[in-house]
Coordinates of C-alpha atoms in Angstrom, one line a residue:
X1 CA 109.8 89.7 68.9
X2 CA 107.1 89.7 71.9
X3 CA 104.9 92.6 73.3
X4 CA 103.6 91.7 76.7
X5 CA 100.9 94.3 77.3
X6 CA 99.8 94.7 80.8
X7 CA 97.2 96.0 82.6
X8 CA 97.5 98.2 86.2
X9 CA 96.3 96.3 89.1
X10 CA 93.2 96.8 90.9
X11 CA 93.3 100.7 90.8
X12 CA 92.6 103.3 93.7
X13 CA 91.9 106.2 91.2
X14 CA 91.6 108.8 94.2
X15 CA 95.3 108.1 95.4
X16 CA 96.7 107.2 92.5
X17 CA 98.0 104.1 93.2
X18 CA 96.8 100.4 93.8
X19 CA 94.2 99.3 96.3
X20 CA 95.5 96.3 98.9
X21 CA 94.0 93.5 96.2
X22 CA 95.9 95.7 92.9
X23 CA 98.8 95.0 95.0
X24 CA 98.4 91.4 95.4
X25 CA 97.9 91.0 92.0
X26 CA 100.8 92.6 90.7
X27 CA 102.9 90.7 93.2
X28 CA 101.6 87.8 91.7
X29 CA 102.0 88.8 87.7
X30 CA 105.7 89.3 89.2
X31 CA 106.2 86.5 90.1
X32 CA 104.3 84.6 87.2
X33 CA 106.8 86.9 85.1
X34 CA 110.3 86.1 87.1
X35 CA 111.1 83.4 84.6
X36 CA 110.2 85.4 81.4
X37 CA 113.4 86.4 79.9
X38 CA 112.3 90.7 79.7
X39 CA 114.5 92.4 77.1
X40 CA 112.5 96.0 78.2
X41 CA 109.8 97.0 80.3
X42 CA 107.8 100.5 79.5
X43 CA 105.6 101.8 81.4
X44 CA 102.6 104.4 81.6
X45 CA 103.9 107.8 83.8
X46 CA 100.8 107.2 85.9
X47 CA 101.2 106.0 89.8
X48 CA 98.7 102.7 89.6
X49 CA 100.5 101.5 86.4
X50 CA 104.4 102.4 87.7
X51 CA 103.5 100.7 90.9
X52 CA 102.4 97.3 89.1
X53 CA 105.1 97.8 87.3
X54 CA 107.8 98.2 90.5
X55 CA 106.9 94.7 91.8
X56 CA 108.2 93.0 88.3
X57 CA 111.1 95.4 87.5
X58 CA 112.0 94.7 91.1
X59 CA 112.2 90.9 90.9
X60 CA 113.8 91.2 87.3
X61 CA 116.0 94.0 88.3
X62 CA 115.0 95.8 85.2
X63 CA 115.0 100.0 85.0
X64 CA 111.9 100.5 83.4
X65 CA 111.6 103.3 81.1
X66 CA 108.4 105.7 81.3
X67 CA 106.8 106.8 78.1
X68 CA 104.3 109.4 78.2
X69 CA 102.0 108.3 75.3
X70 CA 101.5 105.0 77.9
X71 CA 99.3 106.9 79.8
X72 CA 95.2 106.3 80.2
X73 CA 94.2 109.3 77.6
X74 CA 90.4 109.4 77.4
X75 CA 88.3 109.1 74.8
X76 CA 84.7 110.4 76.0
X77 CA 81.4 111.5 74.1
X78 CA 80.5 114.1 76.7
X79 CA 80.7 112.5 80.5
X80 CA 80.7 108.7 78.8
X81 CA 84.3 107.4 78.7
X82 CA 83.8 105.7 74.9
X83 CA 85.6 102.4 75.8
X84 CA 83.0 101.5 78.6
X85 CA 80.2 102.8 76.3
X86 CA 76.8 100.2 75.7
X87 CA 77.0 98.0 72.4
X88 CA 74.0 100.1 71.2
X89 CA 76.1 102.7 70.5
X90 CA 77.9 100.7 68.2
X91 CA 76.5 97.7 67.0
X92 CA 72.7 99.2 66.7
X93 CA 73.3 99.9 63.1
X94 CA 73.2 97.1 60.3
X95 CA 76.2 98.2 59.1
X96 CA 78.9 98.3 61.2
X97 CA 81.5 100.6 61.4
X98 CA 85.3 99.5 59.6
X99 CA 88.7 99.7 60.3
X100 CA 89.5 102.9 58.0
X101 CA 86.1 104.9 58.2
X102 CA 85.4 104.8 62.1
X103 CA 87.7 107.9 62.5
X104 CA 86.7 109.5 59.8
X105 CA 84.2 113.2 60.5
X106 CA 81.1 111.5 59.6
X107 CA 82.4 108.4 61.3
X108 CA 81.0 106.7 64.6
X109 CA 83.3 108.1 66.7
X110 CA 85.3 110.8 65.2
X111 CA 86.5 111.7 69.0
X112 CA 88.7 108.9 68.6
X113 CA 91.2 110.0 65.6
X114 CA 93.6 112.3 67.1
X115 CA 94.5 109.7 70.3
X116 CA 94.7 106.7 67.9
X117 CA 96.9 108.2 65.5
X118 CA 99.4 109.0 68.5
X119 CA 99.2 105.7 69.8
X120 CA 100.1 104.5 66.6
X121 CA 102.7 106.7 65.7
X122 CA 104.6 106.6 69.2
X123 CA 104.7 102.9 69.0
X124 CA 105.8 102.7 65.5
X125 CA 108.8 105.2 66.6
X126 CA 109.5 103.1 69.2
X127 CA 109.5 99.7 67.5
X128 CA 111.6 101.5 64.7
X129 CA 114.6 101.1 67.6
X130 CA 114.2 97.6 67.7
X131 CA 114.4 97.0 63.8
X132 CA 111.4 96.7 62.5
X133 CA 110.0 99.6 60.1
X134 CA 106.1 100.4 59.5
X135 CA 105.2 99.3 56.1
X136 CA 101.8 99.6 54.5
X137 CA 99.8 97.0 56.9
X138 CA 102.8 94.9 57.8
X139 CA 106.6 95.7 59.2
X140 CA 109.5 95.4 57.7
X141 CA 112.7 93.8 59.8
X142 CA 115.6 95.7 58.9
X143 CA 117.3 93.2 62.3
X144 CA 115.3 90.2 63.3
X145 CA 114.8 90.7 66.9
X146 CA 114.2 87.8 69.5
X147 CA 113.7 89.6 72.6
X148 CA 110.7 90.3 74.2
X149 CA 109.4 93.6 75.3
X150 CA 106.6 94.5 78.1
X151 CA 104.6 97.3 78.1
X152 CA 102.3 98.2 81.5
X153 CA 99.8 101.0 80.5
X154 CA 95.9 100.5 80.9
X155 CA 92.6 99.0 79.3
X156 CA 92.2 102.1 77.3
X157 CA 95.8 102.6 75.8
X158 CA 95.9 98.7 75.2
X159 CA 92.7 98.3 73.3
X160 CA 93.6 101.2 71.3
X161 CA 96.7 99.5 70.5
X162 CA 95.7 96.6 69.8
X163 CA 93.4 98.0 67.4
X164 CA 95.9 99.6 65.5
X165 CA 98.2 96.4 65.5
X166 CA 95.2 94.3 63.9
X167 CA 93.6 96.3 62.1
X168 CA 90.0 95.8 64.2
X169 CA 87.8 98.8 64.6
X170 CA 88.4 100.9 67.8
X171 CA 84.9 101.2 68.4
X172 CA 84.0 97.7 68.0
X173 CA 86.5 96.7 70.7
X174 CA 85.6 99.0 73.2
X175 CA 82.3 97.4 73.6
X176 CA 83.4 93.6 72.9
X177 CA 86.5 93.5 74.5
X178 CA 87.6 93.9 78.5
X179 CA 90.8 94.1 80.1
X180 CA 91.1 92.6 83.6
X181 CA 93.3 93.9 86.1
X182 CA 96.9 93.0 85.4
X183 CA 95.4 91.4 81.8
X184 CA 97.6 90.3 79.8
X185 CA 98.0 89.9 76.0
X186 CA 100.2 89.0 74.4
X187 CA 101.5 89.6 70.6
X188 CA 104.3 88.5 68.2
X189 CA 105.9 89.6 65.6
X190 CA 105.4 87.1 62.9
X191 CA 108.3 87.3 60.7
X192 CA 108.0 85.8 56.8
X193 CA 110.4 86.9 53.7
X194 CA 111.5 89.8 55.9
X195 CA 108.2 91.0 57.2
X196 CA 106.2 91.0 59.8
X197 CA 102.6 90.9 61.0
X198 CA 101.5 91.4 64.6
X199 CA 99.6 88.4 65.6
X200 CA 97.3 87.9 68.9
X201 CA 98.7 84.5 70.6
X202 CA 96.4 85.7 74.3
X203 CA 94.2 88.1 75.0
X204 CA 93.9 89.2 79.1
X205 CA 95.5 86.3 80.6
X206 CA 94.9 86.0 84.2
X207 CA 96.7 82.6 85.0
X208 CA 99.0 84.2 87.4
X209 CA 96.4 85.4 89.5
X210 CA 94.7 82.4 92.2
X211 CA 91.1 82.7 91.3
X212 CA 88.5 82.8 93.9
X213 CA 85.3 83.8 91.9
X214 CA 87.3 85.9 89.4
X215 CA 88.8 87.5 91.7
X216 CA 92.2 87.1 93.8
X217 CA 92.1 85.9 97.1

């Protein structure tokens, strides 16, 4: 099995939607995707991730399906949204926060636990459907699945994710790691003895996007 997990486009936060250049770019992560065999597409119930999605369900004639935990939930220390936060929040302590402690009350950012437990928990429910059942660190495959799955949410509901998939403190990825507009990373589902382990094979690809300065023309 393959997760695809996509960024929105370029986002017009006011309207709720993409600005001219978001669509552009998700017309071209379309058609980057049009010869990606898609098993499922999910997608966040918000308007600038359903309308990147449109252009690719379109082309693929895929119905995507709309799951609310998708959905760009903050995670903010008063007015700072956490996973656009300095690295001196962070990283200005010798020892650095870990995977099982970050969460915790006395942790570094305890505002974090209740949206990372549902991200975790609504995806393990969901993978559960495709054979593959949470155990300890690792998954086992009740049915070996080949398919691959795409999910368009945002930068917020990937990273979290993501940090729940490898095991890499939320905190710590929120101030190293960026998401692009229409980003995408990509994971499989190592399989060994009937097992598997999530494994990072890209990290916000941009390929389908023709650069001009890091940005698409």
């Amino acid at each position: 099995m393959e997760l695809l997990l996509i960024r929105h486009g370029d986002p017009d936060y006011p309207n709720h939607t993409l600005t001219p250049r978001g669509h552009k770019e998700a017309e071209c992560l379309a058609n980057f995707l049009a010869d990606v065999p898609l098993a499922a597409v999910f997608q966040s119930p918000m308007g600038r991730a359903q309308h990147t999605c449109a252009y690719t369900a379109e082309i693929k004639g895929i119905t995507p399906t709309t799951l609310d935990w998708l959905c760009e939930a903050p995670i903010k220390r008063g007015d700072l949204h956490l996973w656009g936060a300095p690295g001196s929040l962070f990283l200005g302590n010798d020892l650095l926060p870990g995977h099982t402690d970050w969460f915790q009350e006395n942790g570094v950012m305890p505002e974090g636990r209740e949206r990372f437990a549902q991200v975790a928990t609504e995806f393990d429910e969901l993978i559960r459907s495709f054979g593959y059942d949470k155990q300890g660190h690792l998954y086992k495959v009740r049915t070996p699945y080949s398919g691959t799955i795409a999910f368009f949410a945002h930068a917020g509901t990937i990273l979290t994710l993501l940090s729940y998939l490898l095991h890499w403190p939320l905190p710590l990825i929120f101030v190293q790691a960026r998401i692009d507009p229409t980003g995408l990373t990509r994971i499989s589902m190592e399989e060994h003895d009937g097992v598997a382990q999530p494994t990072l094979m890209a990290f916000n690809c941009l390929t389908h996007l023709p650069r001009s300065g890091g940005r698409v023309r």
